[in-house]
PDB file of N, CA and C in Angstrom:
ATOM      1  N   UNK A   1      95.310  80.959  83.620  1.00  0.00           N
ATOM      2  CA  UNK A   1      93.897  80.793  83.855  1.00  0.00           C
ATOM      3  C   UNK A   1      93.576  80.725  85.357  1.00  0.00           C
ATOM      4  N   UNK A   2      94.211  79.795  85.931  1.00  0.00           N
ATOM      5  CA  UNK A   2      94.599  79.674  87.678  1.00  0.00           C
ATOM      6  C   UNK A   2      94.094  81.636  88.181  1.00  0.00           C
ATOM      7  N   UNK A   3      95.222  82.255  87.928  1.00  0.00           N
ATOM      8  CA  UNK A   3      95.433  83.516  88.476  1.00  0.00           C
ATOM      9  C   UNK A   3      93.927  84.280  88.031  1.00  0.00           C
ATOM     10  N   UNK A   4      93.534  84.492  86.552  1.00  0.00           N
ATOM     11  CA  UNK A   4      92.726  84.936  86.457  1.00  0.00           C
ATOM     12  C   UNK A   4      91.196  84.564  87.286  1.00  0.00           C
ATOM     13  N   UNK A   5      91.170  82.955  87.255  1.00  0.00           N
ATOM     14  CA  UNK A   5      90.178  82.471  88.321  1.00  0.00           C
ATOM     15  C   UNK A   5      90.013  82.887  89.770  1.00  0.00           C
ATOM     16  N   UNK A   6      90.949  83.158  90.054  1.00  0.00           N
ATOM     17  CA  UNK A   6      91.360  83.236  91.424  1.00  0.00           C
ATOM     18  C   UNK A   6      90.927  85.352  91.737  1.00  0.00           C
ATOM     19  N   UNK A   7      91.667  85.816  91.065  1.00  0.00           N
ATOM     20  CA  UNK A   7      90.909  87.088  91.405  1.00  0.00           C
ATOM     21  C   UNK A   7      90.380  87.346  91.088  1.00  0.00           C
ATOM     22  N   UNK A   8      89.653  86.812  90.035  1.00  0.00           N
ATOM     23  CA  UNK A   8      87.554  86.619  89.630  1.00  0.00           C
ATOM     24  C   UNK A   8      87.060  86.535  90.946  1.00  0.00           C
ATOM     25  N   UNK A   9      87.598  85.749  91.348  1.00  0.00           N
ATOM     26  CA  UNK A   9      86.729  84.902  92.944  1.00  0.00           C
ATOM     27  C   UNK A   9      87.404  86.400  94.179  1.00  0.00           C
ATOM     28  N   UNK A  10      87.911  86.820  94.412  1.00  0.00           N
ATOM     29  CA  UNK A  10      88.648  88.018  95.295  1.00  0.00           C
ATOM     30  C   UNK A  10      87.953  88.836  95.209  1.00  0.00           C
ATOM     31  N   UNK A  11      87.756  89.713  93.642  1.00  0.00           N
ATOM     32  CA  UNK A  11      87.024  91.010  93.223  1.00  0.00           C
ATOM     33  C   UNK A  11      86.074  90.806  93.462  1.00  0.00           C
ATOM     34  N   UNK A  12      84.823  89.565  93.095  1.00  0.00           N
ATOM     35  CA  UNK A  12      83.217  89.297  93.963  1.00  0.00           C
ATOM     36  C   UNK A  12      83.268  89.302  95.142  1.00  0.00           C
ATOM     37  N   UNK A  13      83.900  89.015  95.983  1.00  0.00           N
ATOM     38  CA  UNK A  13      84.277  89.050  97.588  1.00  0.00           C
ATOM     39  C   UNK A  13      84.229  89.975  97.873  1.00  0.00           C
ATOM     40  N   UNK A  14      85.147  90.696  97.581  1.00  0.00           N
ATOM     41  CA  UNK A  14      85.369  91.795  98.052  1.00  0.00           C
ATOM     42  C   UNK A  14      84.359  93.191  97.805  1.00  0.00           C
ATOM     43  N   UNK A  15      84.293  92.999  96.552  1.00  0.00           N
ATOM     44  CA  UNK A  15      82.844  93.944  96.336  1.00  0.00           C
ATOM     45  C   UNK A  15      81.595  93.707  96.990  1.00  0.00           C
ATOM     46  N   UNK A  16      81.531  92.540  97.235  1.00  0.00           N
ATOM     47  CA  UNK A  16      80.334  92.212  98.239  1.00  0.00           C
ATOM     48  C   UNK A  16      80.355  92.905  99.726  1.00  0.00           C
ATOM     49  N   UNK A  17      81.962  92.065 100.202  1.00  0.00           N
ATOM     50  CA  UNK A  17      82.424  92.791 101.470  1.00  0.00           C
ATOM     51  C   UNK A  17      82.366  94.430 101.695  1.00  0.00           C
ATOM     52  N   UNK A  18      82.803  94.877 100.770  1.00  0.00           N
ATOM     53  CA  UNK A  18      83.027  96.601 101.098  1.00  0.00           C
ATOM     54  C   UNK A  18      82.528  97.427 100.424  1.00  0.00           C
ATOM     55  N   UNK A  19      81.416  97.294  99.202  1.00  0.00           N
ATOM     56  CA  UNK A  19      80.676  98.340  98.335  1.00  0.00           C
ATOM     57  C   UNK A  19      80.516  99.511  99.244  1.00  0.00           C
ATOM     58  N   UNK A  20      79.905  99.126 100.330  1.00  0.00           N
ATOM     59  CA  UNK A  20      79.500 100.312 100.659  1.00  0.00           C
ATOM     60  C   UNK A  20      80.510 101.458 101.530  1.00  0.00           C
ATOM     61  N   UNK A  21      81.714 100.558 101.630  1.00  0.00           N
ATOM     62  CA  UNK A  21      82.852 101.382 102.217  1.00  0.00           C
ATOM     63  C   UNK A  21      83.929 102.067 100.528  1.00  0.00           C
ATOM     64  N   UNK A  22      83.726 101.254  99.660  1.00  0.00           N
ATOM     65  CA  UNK A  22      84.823 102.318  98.289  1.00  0.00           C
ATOM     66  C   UNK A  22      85.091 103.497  98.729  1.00  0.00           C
ATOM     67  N   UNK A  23      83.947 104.323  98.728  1.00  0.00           N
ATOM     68  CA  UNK A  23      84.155 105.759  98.706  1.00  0.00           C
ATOM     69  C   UNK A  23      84.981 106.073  99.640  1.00  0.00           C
ATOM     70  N   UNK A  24      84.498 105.646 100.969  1.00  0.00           N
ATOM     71  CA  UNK A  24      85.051 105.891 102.058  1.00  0.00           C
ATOM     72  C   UNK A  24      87.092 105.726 102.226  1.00  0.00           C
ATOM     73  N   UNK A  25      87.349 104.853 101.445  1.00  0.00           N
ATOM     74  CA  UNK A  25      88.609 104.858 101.096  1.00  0.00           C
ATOM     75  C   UNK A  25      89.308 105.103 100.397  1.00  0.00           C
ATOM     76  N   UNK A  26      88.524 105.320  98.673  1.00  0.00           N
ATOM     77  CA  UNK A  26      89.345 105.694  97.817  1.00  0.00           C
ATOM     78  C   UNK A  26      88.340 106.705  96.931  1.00  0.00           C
ATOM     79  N   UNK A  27      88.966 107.733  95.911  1.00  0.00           N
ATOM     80  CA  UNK A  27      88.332 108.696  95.806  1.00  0.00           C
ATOM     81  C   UNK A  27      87.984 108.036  94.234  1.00  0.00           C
ATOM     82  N   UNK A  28      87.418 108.361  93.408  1.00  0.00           N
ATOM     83  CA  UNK A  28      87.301 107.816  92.101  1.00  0.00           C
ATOM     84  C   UNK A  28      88.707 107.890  91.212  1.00  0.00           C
ATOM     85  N   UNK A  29      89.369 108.949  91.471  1.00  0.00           N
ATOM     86  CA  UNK A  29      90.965 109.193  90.683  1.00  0.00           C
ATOM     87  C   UNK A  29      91.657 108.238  91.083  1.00  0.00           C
ATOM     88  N   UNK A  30      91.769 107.911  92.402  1.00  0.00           N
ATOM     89  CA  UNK A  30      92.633 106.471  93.564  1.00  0.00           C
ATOM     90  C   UNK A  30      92.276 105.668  92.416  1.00  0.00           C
ATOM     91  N   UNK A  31      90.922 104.854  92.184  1.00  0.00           N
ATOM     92  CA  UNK A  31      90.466 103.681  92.003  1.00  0.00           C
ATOM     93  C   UNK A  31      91.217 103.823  90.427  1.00  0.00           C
ATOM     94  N   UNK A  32      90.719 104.646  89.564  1.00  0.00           N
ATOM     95  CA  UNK A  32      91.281 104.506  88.598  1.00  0.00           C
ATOM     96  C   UNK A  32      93.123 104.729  88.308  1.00  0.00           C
ATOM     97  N   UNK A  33      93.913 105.466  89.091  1.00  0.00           N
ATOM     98  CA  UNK A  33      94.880 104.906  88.644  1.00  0.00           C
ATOM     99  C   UNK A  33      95.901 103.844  89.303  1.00  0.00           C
ATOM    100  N   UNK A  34      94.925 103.503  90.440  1.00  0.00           N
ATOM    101  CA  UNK A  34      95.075 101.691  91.005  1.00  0.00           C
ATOM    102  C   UNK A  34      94.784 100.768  90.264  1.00  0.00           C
ATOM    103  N   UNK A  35      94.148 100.953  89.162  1.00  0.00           N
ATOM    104  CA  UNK A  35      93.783  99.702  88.576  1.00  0.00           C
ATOM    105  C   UNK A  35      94.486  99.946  87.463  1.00  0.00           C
ATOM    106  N   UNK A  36      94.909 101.076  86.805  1.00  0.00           N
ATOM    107  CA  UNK A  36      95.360 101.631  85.367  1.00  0.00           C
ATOM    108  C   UNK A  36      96.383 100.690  86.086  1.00  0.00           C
ATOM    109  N   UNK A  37      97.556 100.992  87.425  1.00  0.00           N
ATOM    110  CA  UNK A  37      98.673 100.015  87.264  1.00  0.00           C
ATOM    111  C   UNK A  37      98.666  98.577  87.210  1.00  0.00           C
ATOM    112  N   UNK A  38      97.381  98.186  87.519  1.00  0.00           N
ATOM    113  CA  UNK A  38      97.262  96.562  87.054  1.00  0.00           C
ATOM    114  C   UNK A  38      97.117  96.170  85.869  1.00  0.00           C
ATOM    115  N   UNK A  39      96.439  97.050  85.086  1.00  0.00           N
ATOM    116  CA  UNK A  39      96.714  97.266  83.308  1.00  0.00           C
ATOM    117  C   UNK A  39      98.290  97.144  83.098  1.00  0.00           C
ATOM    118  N   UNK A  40      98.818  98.044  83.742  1.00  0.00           N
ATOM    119  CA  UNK A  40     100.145  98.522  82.880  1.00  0.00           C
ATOM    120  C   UNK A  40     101.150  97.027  83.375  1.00  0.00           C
ATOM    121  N   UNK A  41     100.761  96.472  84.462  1.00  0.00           N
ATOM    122  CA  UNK A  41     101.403  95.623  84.497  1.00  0.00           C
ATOM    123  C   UNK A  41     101.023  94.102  84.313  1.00  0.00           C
ATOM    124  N   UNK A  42     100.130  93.767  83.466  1.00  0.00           N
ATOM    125  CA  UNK A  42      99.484  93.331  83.021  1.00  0.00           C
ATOM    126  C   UNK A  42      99.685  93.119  81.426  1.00  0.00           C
ATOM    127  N   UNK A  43      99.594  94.246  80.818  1.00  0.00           N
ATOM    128  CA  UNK A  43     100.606  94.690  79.752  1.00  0.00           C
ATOM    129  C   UNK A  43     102.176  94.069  79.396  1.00  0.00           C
ATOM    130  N   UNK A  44     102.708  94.428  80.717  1.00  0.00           N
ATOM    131  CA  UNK A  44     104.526  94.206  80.670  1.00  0.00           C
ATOM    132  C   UNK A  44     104.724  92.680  80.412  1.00  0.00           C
ATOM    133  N   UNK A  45     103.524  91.901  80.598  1.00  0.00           N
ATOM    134  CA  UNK A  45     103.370  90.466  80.592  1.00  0.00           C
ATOM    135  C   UNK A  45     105.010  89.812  81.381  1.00  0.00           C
ATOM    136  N   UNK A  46     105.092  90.799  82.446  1.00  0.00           N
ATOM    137  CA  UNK A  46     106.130  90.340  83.586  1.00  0.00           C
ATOM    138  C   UNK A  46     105.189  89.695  84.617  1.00  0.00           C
ATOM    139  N   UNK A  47     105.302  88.176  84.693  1.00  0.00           N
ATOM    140  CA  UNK A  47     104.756  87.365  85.607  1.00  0.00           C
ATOM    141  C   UNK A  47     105.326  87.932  87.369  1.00  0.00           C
ATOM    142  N   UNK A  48     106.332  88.008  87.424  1.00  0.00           N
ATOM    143  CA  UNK A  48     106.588  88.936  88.631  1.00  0.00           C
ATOM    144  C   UNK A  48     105.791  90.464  89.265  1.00  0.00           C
ATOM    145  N   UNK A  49     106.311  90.719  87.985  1.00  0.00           N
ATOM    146  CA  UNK A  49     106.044  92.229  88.263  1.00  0.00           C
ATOM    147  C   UNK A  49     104.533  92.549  88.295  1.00  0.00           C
ATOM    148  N   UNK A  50     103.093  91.201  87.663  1.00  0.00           N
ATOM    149  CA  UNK A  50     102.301  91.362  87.743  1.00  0.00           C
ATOM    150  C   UNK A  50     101.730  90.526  88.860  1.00  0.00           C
ATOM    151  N   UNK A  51     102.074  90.290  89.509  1.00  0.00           N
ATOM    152  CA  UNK A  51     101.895  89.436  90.933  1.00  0.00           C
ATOM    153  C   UNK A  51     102.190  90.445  91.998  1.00  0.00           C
ATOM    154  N   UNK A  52     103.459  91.077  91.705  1.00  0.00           N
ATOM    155  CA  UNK A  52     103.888  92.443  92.692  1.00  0.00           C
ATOM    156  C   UNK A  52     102.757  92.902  93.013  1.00  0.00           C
ATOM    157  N   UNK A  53     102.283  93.474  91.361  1.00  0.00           N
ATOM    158  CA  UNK A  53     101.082  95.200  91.809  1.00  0.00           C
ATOM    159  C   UNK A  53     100.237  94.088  92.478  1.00  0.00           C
ATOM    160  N   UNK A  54      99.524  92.874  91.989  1.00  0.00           N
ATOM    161  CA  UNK A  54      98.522  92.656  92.615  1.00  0.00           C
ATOM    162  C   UNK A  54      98.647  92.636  93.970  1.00  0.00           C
ATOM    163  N   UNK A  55      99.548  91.920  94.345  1.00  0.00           N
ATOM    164  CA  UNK A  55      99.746  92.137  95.923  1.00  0.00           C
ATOM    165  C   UNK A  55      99.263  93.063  96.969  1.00  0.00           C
ATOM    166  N   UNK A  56     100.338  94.026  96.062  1.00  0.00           N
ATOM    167  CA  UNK A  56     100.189  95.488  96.970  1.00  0.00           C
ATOM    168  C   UNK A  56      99.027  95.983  96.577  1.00  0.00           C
ATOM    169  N   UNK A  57      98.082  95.519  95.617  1.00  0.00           N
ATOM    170  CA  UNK A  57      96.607  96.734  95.791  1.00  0.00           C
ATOM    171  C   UNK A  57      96.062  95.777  96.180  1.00  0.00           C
ATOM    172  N   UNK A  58      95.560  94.305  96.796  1.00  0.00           N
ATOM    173  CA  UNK A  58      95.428  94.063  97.840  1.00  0.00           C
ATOM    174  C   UNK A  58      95.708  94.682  99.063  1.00  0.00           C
ATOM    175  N   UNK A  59      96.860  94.360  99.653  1.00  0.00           N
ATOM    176  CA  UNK A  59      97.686  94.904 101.068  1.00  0.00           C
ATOM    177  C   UNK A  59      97.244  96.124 100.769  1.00  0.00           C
ATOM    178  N   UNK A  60      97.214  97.104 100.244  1.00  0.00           N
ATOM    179  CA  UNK A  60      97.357  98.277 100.452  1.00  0.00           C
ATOM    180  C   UNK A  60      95.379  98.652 100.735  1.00  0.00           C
ATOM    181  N   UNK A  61      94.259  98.019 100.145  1.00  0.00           N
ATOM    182  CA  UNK A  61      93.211  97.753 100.582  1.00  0.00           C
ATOM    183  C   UNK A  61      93.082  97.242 101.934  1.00  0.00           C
ATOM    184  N   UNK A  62      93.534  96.145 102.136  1.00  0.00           N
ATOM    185  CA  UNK A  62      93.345  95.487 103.695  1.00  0.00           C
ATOM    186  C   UNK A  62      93.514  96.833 105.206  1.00  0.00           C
ATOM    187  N   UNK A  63      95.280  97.305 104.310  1.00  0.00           N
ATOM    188  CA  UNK A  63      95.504  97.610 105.624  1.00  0.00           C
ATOM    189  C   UNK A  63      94.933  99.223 105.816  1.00  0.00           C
ATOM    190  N   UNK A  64      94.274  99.784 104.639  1.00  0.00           N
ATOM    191  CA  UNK A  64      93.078 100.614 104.884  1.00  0.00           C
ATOM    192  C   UNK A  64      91.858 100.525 105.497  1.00  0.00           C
ATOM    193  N   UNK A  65      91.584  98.862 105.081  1.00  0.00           N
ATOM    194  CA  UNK A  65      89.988  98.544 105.391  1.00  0.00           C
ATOM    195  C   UNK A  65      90.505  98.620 107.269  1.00  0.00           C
ATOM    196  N   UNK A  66      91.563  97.689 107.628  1.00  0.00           N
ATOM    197  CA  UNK A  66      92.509  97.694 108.839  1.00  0.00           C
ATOM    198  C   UNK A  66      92.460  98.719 110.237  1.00  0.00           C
ATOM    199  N   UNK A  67      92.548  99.588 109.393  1.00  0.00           N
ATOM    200  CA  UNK A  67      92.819 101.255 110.170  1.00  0.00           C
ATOM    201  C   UNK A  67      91.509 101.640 110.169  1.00  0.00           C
ATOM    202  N   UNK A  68      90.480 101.639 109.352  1.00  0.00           N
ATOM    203  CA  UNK A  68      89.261 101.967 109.608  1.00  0.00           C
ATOM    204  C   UNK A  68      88.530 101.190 110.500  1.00  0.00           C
ATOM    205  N   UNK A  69      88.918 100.192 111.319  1.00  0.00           N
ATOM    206  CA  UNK A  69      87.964  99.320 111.440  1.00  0.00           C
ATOM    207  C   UNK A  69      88.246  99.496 113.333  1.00  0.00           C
TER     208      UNK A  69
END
């Protein structure tokens, strides 16, 4: 419940923060099979392995938003 609370609170942030940059970084195919792997690992109900993806599609957002900035 913790985890799910917690990137409840990230995803409003962040959509607030960058709506108007999405496009600018990811194309609609990106977004969807960035998130399909948070499904799939999500799915595997591997507490690791679903902490991993989240990580990295964080980091991998930042250090886009990063380079653009």
């Amino acid at each position: 419940d913790i985890l799910l609370e917690t990137l409840e609170k990230i995803n409003i942030k962040s959509h607030i923060l960058f709506f108007d940059n999405w496009s600018k970084l990811y194309t609609v195919k990106d977004i969807v099979l960035r998130h399909q792997k948070i499904v799939d690992a999500l799915k595997s109900k591997d507490i690791q392995f679903v902490e991993n993806v989240i990580k990295e599609h964080y980091n991998e957002t930042g250090m886009k938003i990063a380079l653009k900035i």
